[in-house]
Amino acid sequence: MNWEKLLNNTRLGGRPPKSELGRSPFHSDHDKVVFSGAFRRLARKT
């Protein structure tokens, strides 16, 4: 397995990292979880 090839930035479509767009990777992942349908369905279960 060649990690340099697998982790190449060109696979990301040449987009800048999220931190350069004003949002940290943590906040991006947080929003994906909190606003996902599966997480919202759990709202009234507990």
JSON list of C-alpha atoms in Angstrom, two decimals:
[
{"chain": "A", "resi": 1, "resn": "MET", "atom": "CA", "xyz": [0.00, 0.00, 0.00]},
{"chain": "A", "resi": 2, "resn": "ASN", "atom": "CA", "xyz": [1.47, 3.34, -1.07]},
{"chain": "A", "resi": 3, "resn": "TRP", "atom": "CA", "xyz": [0.33, 5.99, 1.43]},
{"chain": "A", "resi": 4, "resn": "GLU", "atom": "CA", "xyz": [1.74, 8.94, -0.54]},
{"chain": "A", "resi": 5, "resn": "LYS", "atom": "CA", "xyz": [-0.50, 8.01, -3.44]},
{"chain": "A", "resi": 6, "resn": "LEU", "atom": "CA", "xyz": [-3.54, 7.24, -1.27]},
{"chain": "A", "resi": 7, "resn": "LEU", "atom": "CA", "xyz": [-3.30, 10.50, 0.70]},
{"chain": "A", "resi": 8, "resn": "ASN", "atom": "CA", "xyz": [-2.67, 12.71, -2.30]},
{"chain": "A", "resi": 9, "resn": "ASN", "atom": "CA", "xyz": [-4.48, 16.09, -2.25]},
{"chain": "A", "resi": 10, "resn": "THR", "atom": "CA", "xyz": [-5.51, 15.76, -5.89]},
{"chain": "A", "resi": 11, "resn": "ARG", "atom": "CA", "xyz": [-8.06, 13.12, -4.87]},
{"chain": "A", "resi": 12, "resn": "LEU", "atom": "CA", "xyz": [-9.91, 15.84, -2.93]},
{"chain": "A", "resi": 13, "resn": "GLY", "atom": "CA", "xyz": [-10.67, 17.76, -6.10]},
{"chain": "A", "resi": 14, "resn": "GLY", "atom": "CA", "xyz": [-8.17, 20.53, -5.42]},
{"chain": "A", "resi": 15, "resn": "ARG", "atom": "CA", "xyz": [-10.37, 22.19, -2.82]},
{"chain": "A", "resi": 16, "resn": "PRO", "atom": "CA", "xyz": [-8.70, 24.15, -0.03]},
{"chain": "A", "resi": 17, "resn": "PRO", "atom": "CA", "xyz": [-8.84, 22.57, 3.43]},
{"chain": "A", "resi": 18, "resn": "LYS", "atom": "CA", "xyz": [-11.89, 23.45, 5.52]},
{"chain": "A", "resi": 19, "resn": "SER", "atom": "CA", "xyz": [-9.81, 25.53, 7.91]},
{"chain": "A", "resi": 20, "resn": "GLU", "atom": "CA", "xyz": [-9.04, 27.95, 5.08]},
{"chain": "A", "resi": 21, "resn": "LEU", "atom": "CA", "xyz": [-12.75, 28.39, 4.41]},
{"chain": "A", "resi": 22, "resn": "GLY", "atom": "CA", "xyz": [-13.40, 29.57, 7.98]},
{"chain": "A", "resi": 23, "resn": "ARG", "atom": "CA", "xyz": [-14.62, 26.30, 9.49]},
{"chain": "A", "resi": 24, "resn": "SER", "atom": "CA", "xyz": [-12.51, 23.77, 11.32]},
{"chain": "A", "resi": 25, "resn": "PRO", "atom": "CA", "xyz": [-12.75, 20.08, 10.46]},
{"chain": "A", "resi": 26, "resn": "PHE", "atom": "CA", "xyz": [-14.28, 19.52, 13.91]},
{"chain": "A", "resi": 27, "resn": "HIS", "atom": "CA", "xyz": [-17.14, 21.93, 13.25]},
{"chain": "A", "resi": 28, "resn": "SER", "atom": "CA", "xyz": [-17.74, 20.46, 9.82]},
{"chain": "A", "resi": 29, "resn": "ASP", "atom": "CA", "xyz": [-17.94, 16.92, 11.22]},
{"chain": "A", "resi": 30, "resn": "HIS", "atom": "CA", "xyz": [-20.09, 18.12, 14.13]},
{"chain": "A", "resi": 31, "resn": "ASP", "atom": "CA", "xyz": [-22.62, 19.65, 11.77]},
{"chain": "A", "resi": 32, "resn": "LYS", "atom": "CA", "xyz": [-22.71, 16.52, 9.61]},
{"chain": "A", "resi": 33, "resn": "VAL", "atom": "CA", "xyz": [-23.63, 14.44, 12.66]},
{"chain": "A", "resi": 34, "resn": "VAL", "atom": "CA", "xyz": [-26.04, 16.83, 14.36]},
{"chain": "A", "resi": 35, "resn": "PHE", "atom": "CA", "xyz": [-27.99, 17.66, 11.21]},
{"chain": "A", "resi": 36, "resn": "SER", "atom": "CA", "xyz": [-28.09, 14.11, 9.85]},
{"chain": "A", "resi": 37, "resn": "GLY", "atom": "CA", "xyz": [-31.43, 12.37, 9.60]},
{"chain": "A", "resi": 38, "resn": "ALA", "atom": "CA", "xyz": [-30.32, 9.41, 11.69]},
{"chain": "A", "resi": 39, "resn": "PHE", "atom": "CA", "xyz": [-29.25, 11.63, 14.59]},
{"chain": "A", "resi": 40, "resn": "ARG", "atom": "CA", "xyz": [-32.46, 13.65, 14.43]},
{"chain": "A", "resi": 41, "resn": "ARG", "atom": "CA", "xyz": [-34.53, 10.47, 14.63]},
{"chain": "A", "resi": 42, "resn": "LEU", "atom": "CA", "xyz": [-32.84, 9.72, 17.96]},
{"chain": "A", "resi": 43, "resn": "ALA", "atom": "CA", "xyz": [-34.03, 13.02, 19.45]},
{"chain": "A", "resi": 44, "resn": "ARG", "atom": "CA", "xyz": [-37.13, 11.67, 21.18]},
{"chain": "A", "resi": 45, "resn": "LYS", "atom": "CA", "xyz": [-35.83, 8.19, 21.96]},
{"chain": "A", "resi": 46, "resn": "THR", "atom": "CA", "xyz": [-34.09, 8.99, 25.24]}
]
